[in-house]
Short mmCIF file of C-alpha atoms in Angstrom, two decimals:
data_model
loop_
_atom_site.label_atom_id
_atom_site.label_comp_id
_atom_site.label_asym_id
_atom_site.label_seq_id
_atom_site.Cartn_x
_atom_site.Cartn_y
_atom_site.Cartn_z
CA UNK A 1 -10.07 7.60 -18.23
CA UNK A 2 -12.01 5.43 -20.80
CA UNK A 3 -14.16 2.50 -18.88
CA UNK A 4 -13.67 -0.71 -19.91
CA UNK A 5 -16.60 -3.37 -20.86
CA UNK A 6 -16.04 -4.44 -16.94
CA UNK A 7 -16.88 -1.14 -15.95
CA UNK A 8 -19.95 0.29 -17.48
CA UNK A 9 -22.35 3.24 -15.85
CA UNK A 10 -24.80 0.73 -15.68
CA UNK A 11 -23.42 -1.30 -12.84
CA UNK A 12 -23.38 1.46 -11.01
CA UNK A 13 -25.72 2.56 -8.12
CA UNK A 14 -26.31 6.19 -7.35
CA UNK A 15 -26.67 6.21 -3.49
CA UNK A 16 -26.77 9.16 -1.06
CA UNK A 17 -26.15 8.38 2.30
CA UNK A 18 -26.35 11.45 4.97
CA UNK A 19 -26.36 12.19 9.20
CA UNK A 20 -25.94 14.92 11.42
CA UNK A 21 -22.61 15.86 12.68
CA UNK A 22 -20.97 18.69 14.10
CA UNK A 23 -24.20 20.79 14.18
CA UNK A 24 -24.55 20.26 10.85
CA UNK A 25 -24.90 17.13 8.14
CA UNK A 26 -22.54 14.82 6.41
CA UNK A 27 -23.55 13.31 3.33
CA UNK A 28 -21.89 11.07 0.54
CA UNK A 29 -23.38 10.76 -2.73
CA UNK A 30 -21.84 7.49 -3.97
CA UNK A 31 -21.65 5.12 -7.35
CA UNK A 32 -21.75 1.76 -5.81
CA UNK A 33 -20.99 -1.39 -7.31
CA UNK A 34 -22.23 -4.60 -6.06
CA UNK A 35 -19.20 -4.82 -3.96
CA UNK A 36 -19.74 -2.36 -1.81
CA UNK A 37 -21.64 -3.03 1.33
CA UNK A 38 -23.63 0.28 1.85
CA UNK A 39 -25.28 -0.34 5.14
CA UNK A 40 -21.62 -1.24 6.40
CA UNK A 41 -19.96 1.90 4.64
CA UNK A 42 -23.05 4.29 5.91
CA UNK A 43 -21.98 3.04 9.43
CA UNK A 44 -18.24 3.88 8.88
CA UNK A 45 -18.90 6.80 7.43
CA UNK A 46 -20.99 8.29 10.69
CA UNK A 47 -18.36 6.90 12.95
CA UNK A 48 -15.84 8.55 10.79
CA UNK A 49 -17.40 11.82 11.23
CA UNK A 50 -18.52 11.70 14.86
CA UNK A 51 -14.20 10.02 15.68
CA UNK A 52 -13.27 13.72 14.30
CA UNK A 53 -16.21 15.68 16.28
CA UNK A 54 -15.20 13.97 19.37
CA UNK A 55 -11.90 14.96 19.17
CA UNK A 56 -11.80 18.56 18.23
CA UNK A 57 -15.35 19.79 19.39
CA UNK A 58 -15.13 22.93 21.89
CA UNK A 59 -18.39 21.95 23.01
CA UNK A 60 -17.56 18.40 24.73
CA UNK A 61 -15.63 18.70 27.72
CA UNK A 62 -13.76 15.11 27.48
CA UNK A 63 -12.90 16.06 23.34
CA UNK A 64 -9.12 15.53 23.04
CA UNK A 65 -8.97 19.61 22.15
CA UNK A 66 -10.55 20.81 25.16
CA UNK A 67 -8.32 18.15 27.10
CA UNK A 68 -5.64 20.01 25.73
CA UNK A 69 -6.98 23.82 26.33
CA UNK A 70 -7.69 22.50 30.16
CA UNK A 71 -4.20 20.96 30.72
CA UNK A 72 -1.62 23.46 33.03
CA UNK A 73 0.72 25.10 31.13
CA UNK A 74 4.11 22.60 30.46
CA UNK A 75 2.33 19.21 31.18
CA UNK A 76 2.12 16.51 28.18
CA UNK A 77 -1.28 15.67 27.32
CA UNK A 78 -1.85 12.25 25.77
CA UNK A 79 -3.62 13.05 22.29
CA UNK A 80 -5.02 10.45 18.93
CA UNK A 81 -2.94 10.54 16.22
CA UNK A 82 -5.61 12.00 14.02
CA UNK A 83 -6.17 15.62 16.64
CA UNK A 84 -2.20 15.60 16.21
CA UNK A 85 -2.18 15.39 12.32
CA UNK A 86 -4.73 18.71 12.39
CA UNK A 87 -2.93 20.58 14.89
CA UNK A 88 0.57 20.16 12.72
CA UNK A 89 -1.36 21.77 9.74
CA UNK A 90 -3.23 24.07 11.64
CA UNK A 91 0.02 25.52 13.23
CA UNK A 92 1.86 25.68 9.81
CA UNK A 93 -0.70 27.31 8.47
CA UNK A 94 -0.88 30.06 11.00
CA UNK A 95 2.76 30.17 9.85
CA UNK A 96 2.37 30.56 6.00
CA UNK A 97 -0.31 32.93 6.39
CA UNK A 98 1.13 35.24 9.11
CA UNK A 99 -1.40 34.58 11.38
CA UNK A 100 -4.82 34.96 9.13
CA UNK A 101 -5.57 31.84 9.93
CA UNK A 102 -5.03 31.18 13.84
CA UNK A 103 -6.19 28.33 15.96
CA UNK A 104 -5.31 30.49 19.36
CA UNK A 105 -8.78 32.41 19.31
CA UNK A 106 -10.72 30.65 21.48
CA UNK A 107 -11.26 32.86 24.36
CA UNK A 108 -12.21 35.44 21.25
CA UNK A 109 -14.70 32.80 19.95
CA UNK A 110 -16.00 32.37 23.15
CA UNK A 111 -16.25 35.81 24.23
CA UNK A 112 -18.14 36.72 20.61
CA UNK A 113 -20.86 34.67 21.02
CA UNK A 114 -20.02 31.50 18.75
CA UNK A 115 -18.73 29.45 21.05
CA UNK A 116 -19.87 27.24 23.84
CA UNK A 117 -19.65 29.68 26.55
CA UNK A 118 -22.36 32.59 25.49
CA UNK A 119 -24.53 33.34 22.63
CA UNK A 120 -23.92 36.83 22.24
CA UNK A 121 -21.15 39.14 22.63
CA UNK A 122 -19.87 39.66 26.42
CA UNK A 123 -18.00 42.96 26.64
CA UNK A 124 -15.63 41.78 29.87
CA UNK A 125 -15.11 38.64 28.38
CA UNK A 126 -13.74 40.58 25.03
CA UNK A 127 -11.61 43.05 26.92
CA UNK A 128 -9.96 39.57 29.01
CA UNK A 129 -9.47 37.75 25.67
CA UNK A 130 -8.38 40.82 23.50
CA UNK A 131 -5.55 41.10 26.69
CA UNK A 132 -4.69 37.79 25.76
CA UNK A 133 -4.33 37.10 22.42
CA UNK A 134 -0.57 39.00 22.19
CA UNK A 135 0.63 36.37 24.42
CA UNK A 136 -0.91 33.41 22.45
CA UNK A 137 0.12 35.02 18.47
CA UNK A 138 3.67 34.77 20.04
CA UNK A 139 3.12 30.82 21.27
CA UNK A 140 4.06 27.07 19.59
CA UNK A 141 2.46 24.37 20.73
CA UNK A 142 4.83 21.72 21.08
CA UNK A 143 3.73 18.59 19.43
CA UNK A 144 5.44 15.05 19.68
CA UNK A 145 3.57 12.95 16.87
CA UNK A 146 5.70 10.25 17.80
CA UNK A 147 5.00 10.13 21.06
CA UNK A 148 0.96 11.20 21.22
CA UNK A 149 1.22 14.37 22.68
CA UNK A 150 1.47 17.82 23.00
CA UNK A 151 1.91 20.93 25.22
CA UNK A 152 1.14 23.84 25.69
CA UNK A 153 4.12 26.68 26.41
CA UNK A 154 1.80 29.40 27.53
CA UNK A 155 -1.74 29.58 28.27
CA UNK A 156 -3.89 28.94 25.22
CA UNK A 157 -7.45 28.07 24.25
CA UNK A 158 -7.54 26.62 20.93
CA UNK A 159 -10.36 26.33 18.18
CA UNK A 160 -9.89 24.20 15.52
CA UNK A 161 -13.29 24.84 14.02
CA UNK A 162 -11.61 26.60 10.83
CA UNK A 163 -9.92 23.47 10.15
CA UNK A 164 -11.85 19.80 11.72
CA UNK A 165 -14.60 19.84 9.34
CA UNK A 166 -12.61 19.56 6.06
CA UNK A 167 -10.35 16.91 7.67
CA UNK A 168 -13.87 14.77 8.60
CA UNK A 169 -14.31 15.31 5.34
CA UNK A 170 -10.74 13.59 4.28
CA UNK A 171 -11.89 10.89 6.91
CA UNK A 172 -14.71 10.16 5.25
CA UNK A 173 -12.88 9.94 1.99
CA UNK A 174 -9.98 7.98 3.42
CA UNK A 175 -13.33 5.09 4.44
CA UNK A 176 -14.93 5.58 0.81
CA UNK A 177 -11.58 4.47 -0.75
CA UNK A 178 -10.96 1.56 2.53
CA UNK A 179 -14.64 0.44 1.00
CA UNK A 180 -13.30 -0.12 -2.66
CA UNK A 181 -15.38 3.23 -3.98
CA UNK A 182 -14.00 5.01 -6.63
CA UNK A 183 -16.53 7.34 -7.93
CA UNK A 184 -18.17 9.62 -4.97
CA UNK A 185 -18.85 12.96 -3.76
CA UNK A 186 -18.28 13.08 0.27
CA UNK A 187 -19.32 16.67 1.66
CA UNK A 188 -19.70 18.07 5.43
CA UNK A 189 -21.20 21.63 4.99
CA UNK A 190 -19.55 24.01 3.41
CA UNK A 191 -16.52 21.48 2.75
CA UNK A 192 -16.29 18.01 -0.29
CA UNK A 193 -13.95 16.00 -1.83
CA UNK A 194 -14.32 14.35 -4.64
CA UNK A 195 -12.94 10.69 -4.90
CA UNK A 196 -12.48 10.01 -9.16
CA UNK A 197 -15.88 11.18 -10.93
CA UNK A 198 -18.97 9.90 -10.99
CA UNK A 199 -19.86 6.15 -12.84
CA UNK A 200 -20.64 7.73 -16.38
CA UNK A 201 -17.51 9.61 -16.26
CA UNK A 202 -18.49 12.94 -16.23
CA UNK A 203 -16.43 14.93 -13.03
CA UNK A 204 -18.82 16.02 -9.85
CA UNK A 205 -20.85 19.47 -10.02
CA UNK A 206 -20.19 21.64 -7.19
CA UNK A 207 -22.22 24.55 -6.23
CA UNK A 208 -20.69 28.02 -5.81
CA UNK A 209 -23.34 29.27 -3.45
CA UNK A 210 -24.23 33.08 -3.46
CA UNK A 211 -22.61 35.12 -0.17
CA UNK A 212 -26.19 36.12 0.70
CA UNK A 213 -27.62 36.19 4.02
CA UNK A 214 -31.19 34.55 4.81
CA UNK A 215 -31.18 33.31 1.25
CA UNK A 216 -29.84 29.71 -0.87
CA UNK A 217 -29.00 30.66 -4.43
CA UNK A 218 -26.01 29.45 -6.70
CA UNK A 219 -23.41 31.69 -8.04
CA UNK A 220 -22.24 29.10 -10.41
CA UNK A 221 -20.87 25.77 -11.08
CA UNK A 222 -17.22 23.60 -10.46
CA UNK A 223 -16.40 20.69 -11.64
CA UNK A 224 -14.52 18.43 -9.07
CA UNK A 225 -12.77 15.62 -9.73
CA UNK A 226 -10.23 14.16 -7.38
CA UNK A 227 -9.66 17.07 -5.52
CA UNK A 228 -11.43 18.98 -2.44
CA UNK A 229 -13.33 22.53 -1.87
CA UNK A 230 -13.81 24.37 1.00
CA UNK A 231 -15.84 27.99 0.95
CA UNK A 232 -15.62 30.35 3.92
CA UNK A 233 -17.97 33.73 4.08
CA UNK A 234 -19.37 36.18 6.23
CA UNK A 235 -22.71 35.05 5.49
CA UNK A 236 -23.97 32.03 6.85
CA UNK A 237 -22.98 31.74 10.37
CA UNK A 238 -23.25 35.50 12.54
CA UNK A 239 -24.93 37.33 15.29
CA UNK A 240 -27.06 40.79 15.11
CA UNK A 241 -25.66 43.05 17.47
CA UNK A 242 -28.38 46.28 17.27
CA UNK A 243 -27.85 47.08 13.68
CA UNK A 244 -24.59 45.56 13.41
CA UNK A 245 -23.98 41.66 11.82
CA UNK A 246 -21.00 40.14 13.85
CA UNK A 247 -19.29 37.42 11.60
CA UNK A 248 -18.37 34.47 13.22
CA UNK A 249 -14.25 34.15 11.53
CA UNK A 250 -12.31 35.63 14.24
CA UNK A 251 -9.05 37.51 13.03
CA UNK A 252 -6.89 36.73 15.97
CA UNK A 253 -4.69 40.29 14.13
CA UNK A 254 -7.05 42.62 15.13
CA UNK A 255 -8.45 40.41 17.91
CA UNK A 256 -11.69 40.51 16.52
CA UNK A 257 -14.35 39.28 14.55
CA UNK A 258 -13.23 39.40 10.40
CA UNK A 259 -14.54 43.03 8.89
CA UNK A 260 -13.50 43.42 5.17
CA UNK A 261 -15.51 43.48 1.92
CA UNK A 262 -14.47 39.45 0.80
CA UNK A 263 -18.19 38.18 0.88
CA UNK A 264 -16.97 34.48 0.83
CA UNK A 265 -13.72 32.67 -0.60
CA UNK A 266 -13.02 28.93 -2.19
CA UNK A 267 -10.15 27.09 -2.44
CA UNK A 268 -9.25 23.91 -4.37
CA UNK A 269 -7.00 21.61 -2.68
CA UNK A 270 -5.53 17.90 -2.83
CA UNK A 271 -6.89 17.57 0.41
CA UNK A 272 -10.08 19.44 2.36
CA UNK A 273 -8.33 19.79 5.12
CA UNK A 274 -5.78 21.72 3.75
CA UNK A 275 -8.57 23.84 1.31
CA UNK A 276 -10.48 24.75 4.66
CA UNK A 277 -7.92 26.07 6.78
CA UNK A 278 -6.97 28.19 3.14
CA UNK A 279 -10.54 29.04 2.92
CA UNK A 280 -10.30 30.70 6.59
CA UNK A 281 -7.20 32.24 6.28
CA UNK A 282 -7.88 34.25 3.03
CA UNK A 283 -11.48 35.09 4.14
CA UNK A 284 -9.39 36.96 7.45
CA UNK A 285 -6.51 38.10 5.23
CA UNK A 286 -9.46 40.51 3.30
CA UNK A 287 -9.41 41.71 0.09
CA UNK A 288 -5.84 42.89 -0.99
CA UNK A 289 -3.90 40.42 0.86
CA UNK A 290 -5.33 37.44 0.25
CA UNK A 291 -4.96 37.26 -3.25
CA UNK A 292 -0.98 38.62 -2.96
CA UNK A 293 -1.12 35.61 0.00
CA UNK A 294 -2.90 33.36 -2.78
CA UNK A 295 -0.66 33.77 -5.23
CA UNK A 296 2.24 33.49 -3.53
CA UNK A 297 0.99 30.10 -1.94
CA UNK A 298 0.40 29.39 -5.72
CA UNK A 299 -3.21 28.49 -4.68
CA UNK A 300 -6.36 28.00 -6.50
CA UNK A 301 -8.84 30.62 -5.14
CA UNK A 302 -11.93 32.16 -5.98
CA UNK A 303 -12.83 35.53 -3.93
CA UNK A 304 -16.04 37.08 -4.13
CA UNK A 305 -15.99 40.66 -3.08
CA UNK A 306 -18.85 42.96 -2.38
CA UNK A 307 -18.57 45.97 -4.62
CA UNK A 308 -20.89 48.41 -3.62
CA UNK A 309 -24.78 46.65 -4.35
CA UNK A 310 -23.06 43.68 -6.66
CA UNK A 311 -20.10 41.06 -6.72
CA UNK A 312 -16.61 40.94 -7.98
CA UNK A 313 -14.80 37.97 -8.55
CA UNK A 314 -10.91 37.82 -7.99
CA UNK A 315 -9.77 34.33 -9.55
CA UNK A 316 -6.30 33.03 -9.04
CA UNK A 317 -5.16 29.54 -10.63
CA UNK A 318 -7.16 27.20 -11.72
CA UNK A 319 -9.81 29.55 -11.07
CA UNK A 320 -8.23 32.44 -13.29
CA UNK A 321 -8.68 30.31 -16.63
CA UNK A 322 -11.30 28.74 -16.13
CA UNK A 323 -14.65 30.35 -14.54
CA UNK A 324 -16.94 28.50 -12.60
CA UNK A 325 -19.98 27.78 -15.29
CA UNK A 326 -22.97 30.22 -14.15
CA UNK A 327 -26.70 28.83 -13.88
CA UNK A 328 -29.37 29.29 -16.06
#
């Protein structure tokens, strides 16, 4: 949209505003008029982030989630509306994507090595969890937004990890906009939304980052304008077991960690909540179901798939017209 005289580039302020989070950093990069009030939105913006991480961490024992994984089976646990909101998608995606994308692994998490319990694969602890996880593919969660709560019909250990950091993302959007910003970039990771473009009126650039291991290097270029991104890969976040490299995606199917040749997949989505838990499930669905699960969704998704010493891309959408611009 044209700016009017009132609304030139030039009384705009590029700021970037950033903090650590989740094991990890948020950041905003923001066009700022004189109206906004950036020590006050930095401040929101933590709190925004850290509301979300003390909710749904598996790592803080009083977090809402792990409230809800230590409740007895059949008892009501008092829950914020926001944990709610995330556990409604997070269940109906598990739904639409016949179970890629599951928030019952857990005890498979734990027993890996990525989660709060160990930091390395436990062989007893896989054989207990891998016993388990029939019981929990077959469960609901009973939620009663209304009320704030929800309970639990069998036992379950939940991880929400596939899903919390593109909502903090939407968070941190949803304080941008309370602020009066309408030109910024909020990110968290792997994970951004875009709020309008940036001041001059040119749309965000994004990063496509290159599914290698050890190594930062971009595969190409998005542009992003009101819309999110999420990216999920095999290559980031993983533990060496001899000569074997354990990725940290669970696929609660095979109860174990995701083995396929999709190096890393993005989704675009009105919200990042919604393009993370996408991001996951495709990544887990592998390399001839997800796009068939894509597609049917009638999602916009870029897969990168190893193909012997290179990389393939499989574009569906948005992403099969128009390529993602390439560097250099």
């Amino acid at each position: 949209m044209p700016k009017t005289s009132s609304e030139s580039a030039a009384s705009f302020t590029r700021t970037t505003l950033h903090g650590p989070t989740m094991g990890t950093r948020w950041s905003a990069s923001v066009d700022a008029d004189r109206s906004v009030d950036v020590p006050a939105l930095r401040q929101d913006l933590a709190a925004a982030a850290e509301q979300v991480d003390g909710q749904m961490s598996p790592w803080k024992p009083d977090s809402d989630l792990m409230r809800l994984n230590h409740a007895p089976v059949g008892d009501w646990v008092d829950l914020s509306p926001e944990i709610l909101e995330v556990l409604d998608c997070a269940f109906e995606v598990r739904r639409l994507s016949a179970g890629a994308f599951d928030p019952c692994v857990g005890a498979l998490v734990d027993a890996w090595g990525f989660g709060a319990a160990r930091d390395a694969p436990d062989a007893q602890a896989i054989r207990a969890a891998r016993q388990s996880m029939p019981q929990a593919m077959n469960a609901n969660l009973e939620l009663d937004r209304p009320g704030g709560r929800a309970r639990k019909q069998v036992p379950l250990q939940i991880d929400l990890c596939g899903i919390a950091k593109g909502y903090a993302v939407d968070r941190m959007a949803h304080v941008l906009q309370q602020h009066g910003v309408r030109h910024a970039l909020a990110a968290l990771d792997g994970e951004l939304r875009a709020i309008g473009g940036q001041a001059s009126g040119a749309p965000w650039a994004v990063a496509i980052e290159r599914p290698e291991a050890g190594r930062r290097a971009v595969h190409g270029v998005l542009e992003l304008e009101d819309l999110a991104v999420a990216t999920s890969g095999d290559y980031r976040h993983y533990v060496d077991v001899g000569n074997a490299r354990i990725a940290h995606t669970m696929d609660a199917r095979r109860c174990a960690p995701v083995n396929n040749t999709v190096a890393s997949v993005t989704v675009l989505a009105r919200t990042c909540m919604l393009a993370d838990a996408w991001a996951t499930a495709l990544l887990v669905a592998g390399p001839d179901e997800g796009p068939v699960m894509a597609q049917r969704m009638g999602l916009d998704v870029l897969f990168l798939l190893r193909r012997g010493e290179g990389l393939t891309e499989v574009g569906l959408g948005r992403f099969g017209t128009a390529r993602p611009r390439l560097p250099g």
